[in-house]
Amino acid sequence: MADTVVLVSGGAAVTPYTDVDHHAAEGLPAGNTLTALRRHLLDAGARVFTAPARIGVGEAREDSGWQGFSDVPIVLPAQLTINAVGTIDAAGVALAAFVRWLAEAHGVTSLDLVAHSMGGLFSRAALRELQGNGPIVSRLVTLGTPWDGSLLGDVIDGEITLGDAHGDEPTTQILQRSHAYAAANSQGAAEQVSRRFLRNWNQAQPGVLDQVRVTAIGGAHFHDAADPRQLWPHDGLVSLESARAEHVPHEVAPTIARQSFDDDVHSIFFADAFELPWERALTWNPDVHAYVSEALDGR
């Protein structure tokens, strides 16, 4: 494990800046996505930072929504804060600026990235921005990242329909709510997590990950049907084959390990919605935490 790990949350996530000594004093210390994973890595002896993120351009001062946080002791400026509902490339610019700030303010020269959901795409965009101008990134670990599309994006794009749910009630509910969710929570992000968009975007990424060891982790709690593979099995938002980057060209991700957690959902939002314990969410599952540590240690 590198002595510095940067955690990156995903689409529509609100996350405070944290370092080893500072975190939100009220609510969940590192937000509802990264709190448990951050605690695990700190306990393992890592020097952990979380990249600040919010809905819209601005500063990550609080999250007044479900399982949020407040009383953040260090608030970074907007240019270092990810707009979690904006475009992938704009988020990458902000994340790259944050990583360069870590170099200037904290002396970070090399690091590993651990990213949830769209945070994996934000991280890849940041790596493209950082090439030759910032700390060295040795590893990228993604949890439920839509490398090759998501349920949300593919429903909006028309590639997944209600019929593809094959009557499975939870999946039907998720697909039915996709358009309304995107309308309420996206400034471009939802359209950019379709398979059609990401296959084109991936074509422009060769070389970015050549020196980065990648681990792609997916969940597969929903598995009541087999086809289409673009949907089944899935974690509530991302299919297993997309989260595992199974169709990403070798020239885009030349060194990649893949792992599945068959009973895990995408996040604690899905765990709560389907009356599952939070430990069934990818970033809250102790078994996933242990695997992330192994990946960072190079095992």
PDB file of C-alpha atoms in Angstrom:
ATOM      1  CA  MET A   1       0.000   0.000   0.000  1.00  0.00           C
ATOM      2  CA  ALA A   2       1.258   3.469  -0.853  1.00  0.00           C
ATOM      3  CA  ASP A   3       1.595   5.757   2.142  1.00  0.00           C
ATOM      4  CA  THR A   4      -0.967   8.090   0.567  1.00  0.00           C
ATOM      5  CA  VAL A   5      -4.430   7.040  -0.610  1.00  0.00           C
ATOM      6  CA  VAL A   6      -6.962   9.405  -2.156  1.00  0.00           C
ATOM      7  CA  LEU A   7     -10.618   8.374  -1.992  1.00  0.00           C
ATOM      8  CA  VAL A   8     -12.959   9.644  -4.707  1.00  0.00           C
ATOM      9  CA  SER A   9     -16.751   9.489  -4.469  1.00  0.00           C
ATOM     10  CA  GLY A  10     -19.098   9.218  -7.445  1.00  0.00           C
ATOM     11  CA  GLY A  11     -22.031  10.818  -9.194  1.00  0.00           C
ATOM     12  CA  ALA A  12     -24.396  12.958  -7.086  1.00  0.00           C
ATOM     13  CA  ALA A  13     -22.292  12.251  -3.966  1.00  0.00           C
ATOM     14  CA  VAL A  14     -21.490  15.015  -1.492  1.00  0.00           C
ATOM     15  CA  THR A  15     -18.185  14.448   0.271  1.00  0.00           C
ATOM     16  CA  PRO A  16     -16.132  16.679   2.589  1.00  0.00           C
ATOM     17  CA  TYR A  17     -12.403  17.122   2.328  1.00  0.00           C
ATOM     18  CA  THR A  18     -10.720  14.981   4.942  1.00  0.00           C
ATOM     19  CA  ASP A  19      -7.158  14.156   5.881  1.00  0.00           C
ATOM     20  CA  VAL A  20      -5.779  11.964   8.652  1.00  0.00           C
ATOM     21  CA  ASP A  21      -6.604  14.495  11.358  1.00  0.00           C
ATOM     22  CA  HIS A  22      -9.607  16.383   9.992  1.00  0.00           C
ATOM     23  CA  HIS A  23     -13.128  15.296   9.018  1.00  0.00           C
ATOM     24  CA  ALA A  24     -16.715  16.466   9.347  1.00  0.00           C
ATOM     25  CA  ALA A  25     -17.538  16.826  13.037  1.00  0.00           C
ATOM     26  CA  GLU A  26     -21.273  16.216  12.644  1.00  0.00           C
ATOM     27  CA  GLY A  27     -22.923  13.331  10.804  1.00  0.00           C
ATOM     28  CA  LEU A  28     -20.869  10.850   8.792  1.00  0.00           C
ATOM     29  CA  PRO A  29     -17.232  12.038   8.960  1.00  0.00           C
ATOM     30  CA  ALA A  30     -16.412  11.452   5.266  1.00  0.00           C
ATOM     31  CA  GLY A  31     -19.931  11.388   3.838  1.00  0.00           C
ATOM     32  CA  ASN A  32     -22.257   8.500   3.161  1.00  0.00           C
ATOM     33  CA  THR A  33     -20.073   6.908   0.474  1.00  0.00           C
ATOM     34  CA  LEU A  34     -16.577   6.928   1.943  1.00  0.00           C
ATOM     35  CA  THR A  35     -16.834   6.991   5.744  1.00  0.00           C
ATOM     36  CA  ALA A  36     -16.450   3.250   6.398  1.00  0.00           C
ATOM     37  CA  LEU A  37     -13.775   2.713   3.752  1.00  0.00           C
ATOM     38  CA  ARG A  38     -11.781   5.692   5.037  1.00  0.00           C
ATOM     39  CA  ARG A  39     -11.932   4.318   8.589  1.00  0.00           C
ATOM     40  CA  HIS A  40     -10.682   0.928   7.429  1.00  0.00           C
ATOM     41  CA  LEU A  41      -7.716   2.393   5.555  1.00  0.00           C
ATOM     42  CA  LEU A  42      -6.801   4.714   8.419  1.00  0.00           C
ATOM     43  CA  ASP A  43      -6.852   1.749  10.777  1.00  0.00           C
ATOM     44  CA  ALA A  44      -4.557  -0.074   8.329  1.00  0.00           C
ATOM     45  CA  GLY A  45      -2.018   2.727   8.690  1.00  0.00           C
ATOM     46  CA  ALA A  46      -2.599   4.551   5.406  1.00  0.00           C
ATOM     47  CA  ARG A  47      -2.360   8.300   4.999  1.00  0.00           C
ATOM     48  CA  VAL A  48      -5.862   8.938   3.628  1.00  0.00           C
ATOM     49  CA  PHE A  49      -7.389  11.999   1.979  1.00  0.00           C
ATOM     50  CA  THR A  50     -10.891  12.298   0.555  1.00  0.00           C
ATOM     51  CA  ALA A  51     -11.450  14.487  -2.477  1.00  0.00           C
ATOM     52  CA  PRO A  52     -14.199  17.044  -1.823  1.00  0.00           C
ATOM     53  CA  ALA A  53     -17.325  16.795  -3.972  1.00  0.00           C
ATOM     54  CA  ARG A  54     -20.731  18.412  -4.112  1.00  0.00           C
ATOM     55  CA  ILE A  55     -23.824  18.723  -6.284  1.00  0.00           C
ATOM     56  CA  GLY A  56     -23.078  21.678  -8.520  1.00  0.00           C
ATOM     57  CA  VAL A  57     -20.074  23.972  -8.660  1.00  0.00           C
ATOM     58  CA  GLY A  58     -18.936  25.293  -5.297  1.00  0.00           C
ATOM     59  CA  GLU A  59     -17.495  24.261  -1.947  1.00  0.00           C
ATOM     60  CA  ALA A  60     -18.279  21.077   0.021  1.00  0.00           C
ATOM     61  CA  ARG A  61     -19.327  22.607   3.338  1.00  0.00           C
ATOM     62  CA  GLU A  62     -22.192  20.297   4.312  1.00  0.00           C
ATOM     63  CA  ASP A  63     -24.625  17.690   3.105  1.00  0.00           C
ATOM     64  CA  SER A  64     -28.095  18.387   4.444  1.00  0.00           C
ATOM     65  CA  GLY A  65     -29.543  15.308   2.741  1.00  0.00           C
ATOM     66  CA  TRP A  66     -29.892  11.694   3.870  1.00  0.00           C
ATOM     67  CA  GLN A  67     -27.016  10.536   6.095  1.00  0.00           C
ATOM     68  CA  GLY A  68     -25.165  13.779   5.505  1.00  0.00           C
ATOM     69  CA  PHE A  69     -22.598  15.806   7.413  1.00  0.00           C
ATOM     70  CA  SER A  70     -21.771  19.309   8.624  1.00  0.00           C
ATOM     71  CA  ASP A  71     -19.161  21.246  10.600  1.00  0.00           C
ATOM     72  CA  VAL A  72     -16.306  20.638   8.154  1.00  0.00           C
ATOM     73  CA  PRO A  73     -13.084  22.079   9.622  1.00  0.00           C
ATOM     74  CA  ILE A  74     -11.221  22.565   6.308  1.00  0.00           C
ATOM     75  CA  VAL A  75     -13.207  23.689   3.265  1.00  0.00           C
ATOM     76  CA  LEU A  76     -11.311  23.786  -0.004  1.00  0.00           C
ATOM     77  CA  PRO A  77     -12.123  26.222  -2.836  1.00  0.00           C
ATOM     78  CA  ALA A  78     -14.474  25.369  -5.681  1.00  0.00           C
ATOM     79  CA  GLN A  79     -11.686  24.787  -8.208  1.00  0.00           C
ATOM     80  CA  LEU A  80     -10.439  21.884  -6.059  1.00  0.00           C
ATOM     81  CA  THR A  81     -13.944  20.439  -5.561  1.00  0.00           C
ATOM     82  CA  ILE A  82     -15.613  17.941  -7.893  1.00  0.00           C
ATOM     83  CA  ASN A  83     -19.024  18.809  -9.321  1.00  0.00           C
ATOM     84  CA  ALA A  84     -20.495  15.340  -8.844  1.00  0.00           C
ATOM     85  CA  VAL A  85     -23.390  15.926 -11.240  1.00  0.00           C
ATOM     86  CA  GLY A  86     -21.365  17.500 -14.038  1.00  0.00           C
ATOM     87  CA  THR A  87     -19.360  16.017 -16.878  1.00  0.00           C
ATOM     88  CA  ILE A  88     -16.625  13.436 -16.457  1.00  0.00           C
ATOM     89  CA  ASP A  89     -13.882  15.591 -17.940  1.00  0.00           C
ATOM     90  CA  ALA A  90     -14.762  18.671 -15.859  1.00  0.00           C
ATOM     91  CA  ALA A  91     -14.662  16.512 -12.726  1.00  0.00           C
ATOM     92  CA  GLY A  92     -11.287  15.203 -13.841  1.00  0.00           C
ATOM     93  CA  VAL A  93      -9.909  18.729 -14.083  1.00  0.00           C
ATOM     94  CA  ALA A  94     -11.037  19.492 -10.520  1.00  0.00           C
ATOM     95  CA  LEU A  95      -9.686  16.197  -9.169  1.00  0.00           C
ATOM     96  CA  ALA A  96      -6.329  16.738 -10.888  1.00  0.00           C
ATOM     97  CA  ALA A  97      -6.162  20.216  -9.340  1.00  0.00           C
ATOM     98  CA  PHE A  98      -6.890  18.674  -5.933  1.00  0.00           C
ATOM     99  CA  VAL A  99      -4.103  16.115  -6.359  1.00  0.00           C
ATOM    100  CA  ARG A 100      -1.643  18.850  -7.346  1.00  0.00           C
ATOM    101  CA  TRP A 101      -2.743  20.796  -4.268  1.00  0.00           C
ATOM    102  CA  LEU A 102      -1.956  17.730  -2.144  1.00  0.00           C
ATOM    103  CA  ALA A 103       1.553  17.820  -3.580  1.00  0.00           C
ATOM    104  CA  GLU A 104       1.983  21.497  -2.735  1.00  0.00           C
ATOM    105  CA  ALA A 105       0.253  21.548   0.652  1.00  0.00           C
ATOM    106  CA  HIS A 106       1.140  18.105   1.995  1.00  0.00           C
ATOM    107  CA  GLY A 107       4.232  17.050   0.073  1.00  0.00           C
ATOM    108  CA  VAL A 108       2.508  14.121  -1.665  1.00  0.00           C
ATOM    109  CA  THR A 109       4.716  12.776  -4.462  1.00  0.00           C
ATOM    110  CA  SER A 110       2.972   9.465  -5.163  1.00  0.00           C
ATOM    111  CA  LEU A 111      -0.409   8.015  -4.314  1.00  0.00           C
ATOM    112  CA  ASP A 112      -3.053   5.407  -5.009  1.00  0.00           C
ATOM    113  CA  LEU A 113      -6.631   6.242  -6.007  1.00  0.00           C
ATOM    114  CA  VAL A 114      -9.635   4.323  -4.667  1.00  0.00           C
ATOM    115  CA  ALA A 115     -12.846   5.417  -6.350  1.00  0.00           C
ATOM    116  CA  HIS A 116     -16.533   4.575  -6.115  1.00  0.00           C
ATOM    117  CA  SER A 117     -18.947   4.608  -9.053  1.00  0.00           C
ATOM    118  CA  MET A 118     -18.416   7.616 -11.359  1.00  0.00           C
ATOM    119  CA  GLY A 119     -15.455   8.487  -9.175  1.00  0.00           C
ATOM    120  CA  GLY A 120     -13.562   5.879 -11.173  1.00  0.00           C
ATOM    121  CA  LEU A 121     -14.315   7.818 -14.363  1.00  0.00           C
ATOM    122  CA  PHE A 122     -13.429  11.099 -12.658  1.00  0.00           C
ATOM    123  CA  SER A 123     -10.138   9.478 -11.617  1.00  0.00           C
ATOM    124  CA  ARG A 124      -9.362   8.323 -15.135  1.00  0.00           C
ATOM    125  CA  ALA A 125     -10.044  11.832 -16.462  1.00  0.00           C
ATOM    126  CA  ALA A 126      -7.782  13.252 -13.741  1.00  0.00           C
ATOM    127  CA  LEU A 127      -4.998  10.814 -14.657  1.00  0.00           C
ATOM    128  CA  ARG A 128      -5.150  12.095 -18.216  1.00  0.00           C
ATOM    129  CA  GLU A 129      -4.843  15.653 -16.884  1.00  0.00           C
ATOM    130  CA  LEU A 130      -1.951  14.746 -14.570  1.00  0.00           C
ATOM    131  CA  GLN A 131       0.315  13.035 -17.075  1.00  0.00           C
ATOM    132  CA  GLY A 132       3.768  14.513 -16.516  1.00  0.00           C
ATOM    133  CA  ASN A 133       2.463  17.277 -14.254  1.00  0.00           C
ATOM    134  CA  GLY A 134       1.689  16.040 -10.755  1.00  0.00           C
ATOM    135  CA  PRO A 135       2.248  13.228  -8.268  1.00  0.00           C
ATOM    136  CA  ILE A 136       2.744   9.697  -9.591  1.00  0.00           C
ATOM    137  CA  VAL A 137      -0.340   7.480  -9.362  1.00  0.00           C
ATOM    138  CA  SER A 138       0.578   3.812  -9.058  1.00  0.00           C
ATOM    139  CA  ARG A 139      -2.790   2.128  -8.554  1.00  0.00           C
ATOM    140  CA  LEU A 140      -6.446   2.752  -9.286  1.00  0.00           C
ATOM    141  CA  VAL A 141      -9.052   0.650  -7.483  1.00  0.00           C
ATOM    142  CA  THR A 142     -12.637   1.120  -8.666  1.00  0.00           C
ATOM    143  CA  LEU A 143     -15.781   0.012  -6.826  1.00  0.00           C
ATOM    144  CA  GLY A 144     -18.941  -0.213  -8.921  1.00  0.00           C
ATOM    145  CA  THR A 145     -17.530   2.087 -11.592  1.00  0.00           C
ATOM    146  CA  PRO A 146     -19.459   2.125 -14.894  1.00  0.00           C
ATOM    147  CA  TRP A 147     -16.483   1.452 -17.156  1.00  0.00           C
ATOM    148  CA  ASP A 148     -18.855   0.380 -19.936  1.00  0.00           C
ATOM    149  CA  GLY A 149     -22.172   2.000 -19.042  1.00  0.00           C
ATOM    150  CA  SER A 150     -24.783   1.963 -16.279  1.00  0.00           C
ATOM    151  CA  LEU A 151     -28.460   1.179 -15.860  1.00  0.00           C
ATOM    152  CA  LEU A 152     -29.187   4.893 -15.507  1.00  0.00           C
ATOM    153  CA  GLY A 153     -27.341   5.965 -18.631  1.00  0.00           C
ATOM    154  CA  ASP A 154     -28.511   3.043 -20.735  1.00  0.00           C
ATOM    155  CA  VAL A 155     -32.175   3.597 -19.825  1.00  0.00           C
ATOM    156  CA  ILE A 156     -31.884   7.264 -20.791  1.00  0.00           C
ATOM    157  CA  ASP A 157     -30.146   6.231 -24.016  1.00  0.00           C
ATOM    158  CA  GLY A 158     -32.849   3.664 -24.799  1.00  0.00           C
ATOM    159  CA  GLU A 159     -30.537   0.629 -24.777  1.00  0.00           C
ATOM    160  CA  ILE A 160     -32.200  -0.866 -21.672  1.00  0.00           C
ATOM    161  CA  THR A 161     -36.002  -1.052 -21.378  1.00  0.00           C
ATOM    162  CA  LEU A 162     -38.468  -2.176 -18.720  1.00  0.00           C
ATOM    163  CA  GLY A 163     -38.855  -5.447 -20.576  1.00  0.00           C
ATOM    164  CA  ASP A 164     -35.220  -6.245 -19.826  1.00  0.00           C
ATOM    165  CA  ALA A 165     -36.124  -6.468 -16.122  1.00  0.00           C
ATOM    166  CA  HIS A 166     -38.078  -9.686 -16.886  1.00  0.00           C
ATOM    167  CA  GLY A 167     -40.564  -8.816 -14.159  1.00  0.00           C
ATOM    168  CA  ASP A 168     -38.005  -8.573 -11.368  1.00  0.00           C
ATOM    169  CA  GLU A 169     -39.627  -6.067  -9.006  1.00  0.00           C
ATOM    170  CA  PRO A 170     -36.522  -4.288  -7.618  1.00  0.00           C
ATOM    171  CA  THR A 171     -34.981  -3.939 -11.084  1.00  0.00           C
ATOM    172  CA  THR A 172     -38.272  -2.683 -12.515  1.00  0.00           C
ATOM    173  CA  GLN A 173     -38.447  -0.031  -9.779  1.00  0.00           C
ATOM    174  CA  ILE A 174     -34.887   1.085 -10.490  1.00  0.00           C
ATOM    175  CA  LEU A 175     -35.462   1.375 -14.237  1.00  0.00           C
ATOM    176  CA  GLN A 176     -38.795   3.179 -13.802  1.00  0.00           C
ATOM    177  CA  ARG A 177     -37.185   5.858 -11.651  1.00  0.00           C
ATOM    178  CA  SER A 178     -34.170   6.478 -13.871  1.00  0.00           C
ATOM    179  CA  HIS A 179     -35.507   9.384 -15.942  1.00  0.00           C
ATOM    180  CA  ALA A 180     -36.844  11.270 -12.914  1.00  0.00           C
ATOM    181  CA  TYR A 181     -33.631  10.702 -10.977  1.00  0.00           C
ATOM    182  CA  ALA A 182     -31.508  11.955 -13.866  1.00  0.00           C
ATOM    183  CA  ALA A 183     -33.678  15.041 -14.284  1.00  0.00           C
ATOM    184  CA  ALA A 184     -33.294  15.889 -10.590  1.00  0.00           C
ATOM    185  CA  ASN A 185     -29.628  14.990 -10.102  1.00  0.00           C
ATOM    186  CA  SER A 186     -27.657  15.579 -13.293  1.00  0.00           C
ATOM    187  CA  GLN A 187     -25.963  18.450 -15.095  1.00  0.00           C
ATOM    188  CA  GLY A 188     -24.597  16.155 -17.789  1.00  0.00           C
ATOM    189  CA  ALA A 189     -23.375  13.210 -15.747  1.00  0.00           C
ATOM    190  CA  ALA A 190     -26.338  10.895 -16.401  1.00  0.00           C
ATOM    191  CA  GLU A 191     -25.993  11.072 -20.167  1.00  0.00           C
ATOM    192  CA  GLN A 192     -22.286  10.283 -19.870  1.00  0.00           C
ATOM    193  CA  VAL A 193     -22.722   6.949 -18.100  1.00  0.00           C
ATOM    194  CA  SER A 194     -24.373   5.208 -21.034  1.00  0.00           C
ATOM    195  CA  ARG A 195     -22.563   2.397 -22.800  1.00  0.00           C
ATOM    196  CA  ARG A 196     -22.718   4.319 -26.080  1.00  0.00           C
ATOM    197  CA  PHE A 197     -21.035   7.410 -24.624  1.00  0.00           C
ATOM    198  CA  LEU A 198     -18.401   5.529 -22.624  1.00  0.00           C
ATOM    199  CA  ARG A 199     -17.334   3.281 -25.491  1.00  0.00           C
ATOM    200  CA  ASN A 200     -16.589   6.422 -27.498  1.00  0.00           C
ATOM    201  CA  TRP A 201     -14.935   8.081 -24.485  1.00  0.00           C
ATOM    202  CA  ASN A 202     -12.786   5.017 -23.839  1.00  0.00           C
ATOM    203  CA  GLN A 203     -11.428   5.182 -27.379  1.00  0.00           C
ATOM    204  CA  ALA A 204      -9.771   8.488 -26.476  1.00  0.00           C
ATOM    205  CA  GLN A 205      -8.054   7.081 -23.360  1.00  0.00           C
ATOM    206  CA  PRO A 206      -5.263   4.759 -24.640  1.00  0.00           C
ATOM    207  CA  GLY A 207      -2.009   5.371 -22.769  1.00  0.00           C
ATOM    208  CA  VAL A 208      -3.568   7.000 -19.707  1.00  0.00           C
ATOM    209  CA  LEU A 209      -3.410   3.842 -17.586  1.00  0.00           C
ATOM    210  CA  ASP A 210      -0.231   2.350 -19.035  1.00  0.00           C
ATOM    211  CA  GLN A 211       1.731   2.863 -15.794  1.00  0.00           C
ATOM    212  CA  VAL A 212      -1.223   2.319 -13.447  1.00  0.00           C
ATOM    213  CA  ARG A 213      -2.234  -1.035 -11.970  1.00  0.00           C
ATOM    214  CA  VAL A 214      -6.029  -1.227 -12.034  1.00  0.00           C
ATOM    215  CA  THR A 215      -8.392  -3.311  -9.918  1.00  0.00           C
ATOM    216  CA  ALA A 216     -12.072  -3.256 -10.956  1.00  0.00           C
ATOM    217  CA  ILE A 217     -14.571  -4.493  -8.355  1.00  0.00           C
ATOM    218  CA  GLY A 218     -18.265  -5.124  -9.009  1.00  0.00           C
ATOM    219  CA  GLY A 219     -21.366  -6.162  -7.090  1.00  0.00           C
ATOM    220  CA  ALA A 220     -24.087  -8.525  -8.292  1.00  0.00           C
ATOM    221  CA  HIS A 221     -26.866  -8.573  -5.695  1.00  0.00           C
ATOM    222  CA  PHE A 222     -29.570  -8.490  -8.363  1.00  0.00           C
ATOM    223  CA  HIS A 223     -29.219 -11.658 -10.444  1.00  0.00           C
ATOM    224  CA  ASP A 224     -32.720 -13.005 -11.129  1.00  0.00           C
ATOM    225  CA  ALA A 225     -32.223 -12.960 -14.901  1.00  0.00           C
ATOM    226  CA  ALA A 226     -29.354 -13.677 -17.270  1.00  0.00           C
ATOM    227  CA  ASP A 227     -29.974 -11.447 -20.289  1.00  0.00           C
ATOM    228  CA  PRO A 228     -29.196  -8.903 -21.481  1.00  0.00           C
ATOM    229  CA  ARG A 229     -25.670  -8.965 -20.074  1.00  0.00           C
ATOM    230  CA  GLN A 230     -25.680  -5.205 -20.435  1.00  0.00           C
ATOM    231  CA  LEU A 231     -28.007  -5.304 -17.398  1.00  0.00           C
ATOM    232  CA  TRP A 232     -27.682  -8.654 -15.596  1.00  0.00           C
ATOM    233  CA  PRO A 233     -26.405  -9.233 -12.970  1.00  0.00           C
ATOM    234  CA  HIS A 234     -26.123  -5.772 -11.426  1.00  0.00           C
ATOM    235  CA  ASP A 235     -25.614  -3.903  -8.170  1.00  0.00           C
ATOM    236  CA  GLY A 236     -28.622  -1.613  -8.609  1.00  0.00           C
ATOM    237  CA  LEU A 237     -26.865   0.883 -10.867  1.00  0.00           C
ATOM    238  CA  VAL A 238     -24.014  -0.859 -12.711  1.00  0.00           C
ATOM    239  CA  SER A 239     -23.908  -4.285 -14.333  1.00  0.00           C
ATOM    240  CA  LEU A 240     -21.224  -6.665 -13.133  1.00  0.00           C
ATOM    241  CA  GLU A 241     -19.534  -6.831 -16.531  1.00  0.00           C
ATOM    242  CA  SER A 242     -19.352  -3.024 -16.707  1.00  0.00           C
ATOM    243  CA  ALA A 243     -18.026  -2.670 -13.146  1.00  0.00           C
ATOM    244  CA  ARG A 244     -15.384  -5.309 -13.930  1.00  0.00           C
ATOM    245  CA  ALA A 245     -14.422  -3.491 -17.171  1.00  0.00           C
ATOM    246  CA  GLU A 246     -14.860  -6.742 -19.090  1.00  0.00           C
ATOM    247  CA  HIS A 247     -15.290  -5.031 -22.463  1.00  0.00           C
ATOM    248  CA  VAL A 248     -12.764  -2.236 -22.026  1.00  0.00           C
ATOM    249  CA  PRO A 249     -10.003  -2.612 -24.651  1.00  0.00           C
ATOM    250  CA  HIS A 250      -6.611  -3.871 -23.507  1.00  0.00           C
ATOM    251  CA  GLU A 251      -4.920  -0.755 -24.815  1.00  0.00           C
ATOM    252  CA  VAL A 252      -7.099   1.330 -22.456  1.00  0.00           C
ATOM    253  CA  ALA A 253      -6.465  -0.768 -19.320  1.00  0.00           C
ATOM    254  CA  PRO A 254      -3.453  -2.996 -20.004  1.00  0.00           C
ATOM    255  CA  THR A 255      -2.922  -4.137 -16.385  1.00  0.00           C
ATOM    256  CA  ILE A 256      -6.211  -4.942 -14.684  1.00  0.00           C
ATOM    257  CA  ALA A 257      -7.461  -7.363 -12.035  1.00  0.00           C
ATOM    258  CA  ARG A 258     -11.166  -8.066 -11.630  1.00  0.00           C
ATOM    259  CA  GLN A 259     -13.171  -9.113  -8.582  1.00  0.00           C
ATOM    260  CA  SER A 260     -16.874  -9.790  -7.887  1.00  0.00           C
ATOM    261  CA  PHE A 261     -18.902  -9.558  -4.686  1.00  0.00           C
ATOM    262  CA  ASP A 262     -22.058 -11.434  -5.538  1.00  0.00           C
ATOM    263  CA  ASP A 263     -24.311 -10.144  -2.755  1.00  0.00           C
ATOM    264  CA  ASP A 264     -23.326  -6.473  -2.807  1.00  0.00           C
ATOM    265  CA  VAL A 265     -25.332  -3.456  -3.925  1.00  0.00           C
ATOM    266  CA  HIS A 266     -23.973  -0.210  -5.288  1.00  0.00           C
ATOM    267  CA  SER A 267     -24.261   1.983  -2.208  1.00  0.00           C
ATOM    268  CA  ILE A 268     -25.986   2.375   1.139  1.00  0.00           C
ATOM    269  CA  PHE A 269     -28.807   4.192  -0.716  1.00  0.00           C
ATOM    270  CA  PHE A 270     -29.651   0.917  -2.448  1.00  0.00           C
ATOM    271  CA  ALA A 271     -29.081  -1.069   0.740  1.00  0.00           C
ATOM    272  CA  ASP A 272     -31.527   1.160   2.588  1.00  0.00           C
ATOM    273  CA  ALA A 273     -34.070   1.140  -0.242  1.00  0.00           C
ATOM    274  CA  PHE A 274     -34.163  -2.659  -0.370  1.00  0.00           C
ATOM    275  CA  GLU A 275     -33.918  -3.222   3.399  1.00  0.00           C
ATOM    276  CA  LEU A 276     -30.412  -4.630   3.384  1.00  0.00           C
ATOM    277  CA  PRO A 277     -27.705  -3.967   5.973  1.00  0.00           C
ATOM    278  CA  TRP A 278     -25.261  -1.234   5.010  1.00  0.00           C
ATOM    279  CA  GLU A 279     -22.496  -3.844   5.032  1.00  0.00           C
ATOM    280  CA  ARG A 280     -23.956  -5.174   1.766  1.00  0.00           C
ATOM    281  CA  ALA A 281     -22.932  -1.930   0.029  1.00  0.00           C
ATOM    282  CA  LEU A 282     -19.627  -1.994  -1.844  1.00  0.00           C
ATOM    283  CA  THR A 283     -17.953   0.797   0.122  1.00  0.00           C
ATOM    284  CA  TRP A 284     -19.269  -0.442   3.497  1.00  0.00           C
ATOM    285  CA  ASN A 285     -18.573  -4.190   3.217  1.00  0.00           C
ATOM    286  CA  PRO A 286     -15.629  -5.295   5.428  1.00  0.00           C
ATOM    287  CA  ASP A 287     -14.799  -8.051   2.927  1.00  0.00           C
ATOM    288  CA  VAL A 288     -14.502  -5.454   0.169  1.00  0.00           C
ATOM    289  CA  HIS A 289     -12.346  -3.310   2.457  1.00  0.00           C
ATOM    290  CA  ALA A 290      -9.995  -6.238   2.999  1.00  0.00           C
ATOM    291  CA  TYR A 291      -9.787  -6.874  -0.740  1.00  0.00           C
ATOM    292  CA  VAL A 292      -9.064  -3.182  -1.407  1.00  0.00           C
ATOM    293  CA  SER A 293      -6.173  -3.380   1.071  1.00  0.00           C
ATOM    294  CA  GLU A 294      -4.834  -6.454  -0.711  1.00  0.00           C
ATOM    295  CA  ALA A 295      -5.061  -4.683  -4.066  1.00  0.00           C
ATOM    296  CA  LEU A 296      -3.210  -1.644  -2.711  1.00  0.00           C
ATOM    297  CA  ASP A 297      -0.549  -3.916  -1.227  1.00  0.00           C
ATOM    298  CA  GLY A 298      -0.047  -5.480  -4.640  1.00  0.00           C
ATOM    299  CA  ARG A 299      -1.273  -8.950  -3.650  1.00  0.00           C
TER     300      ARG A 299
END
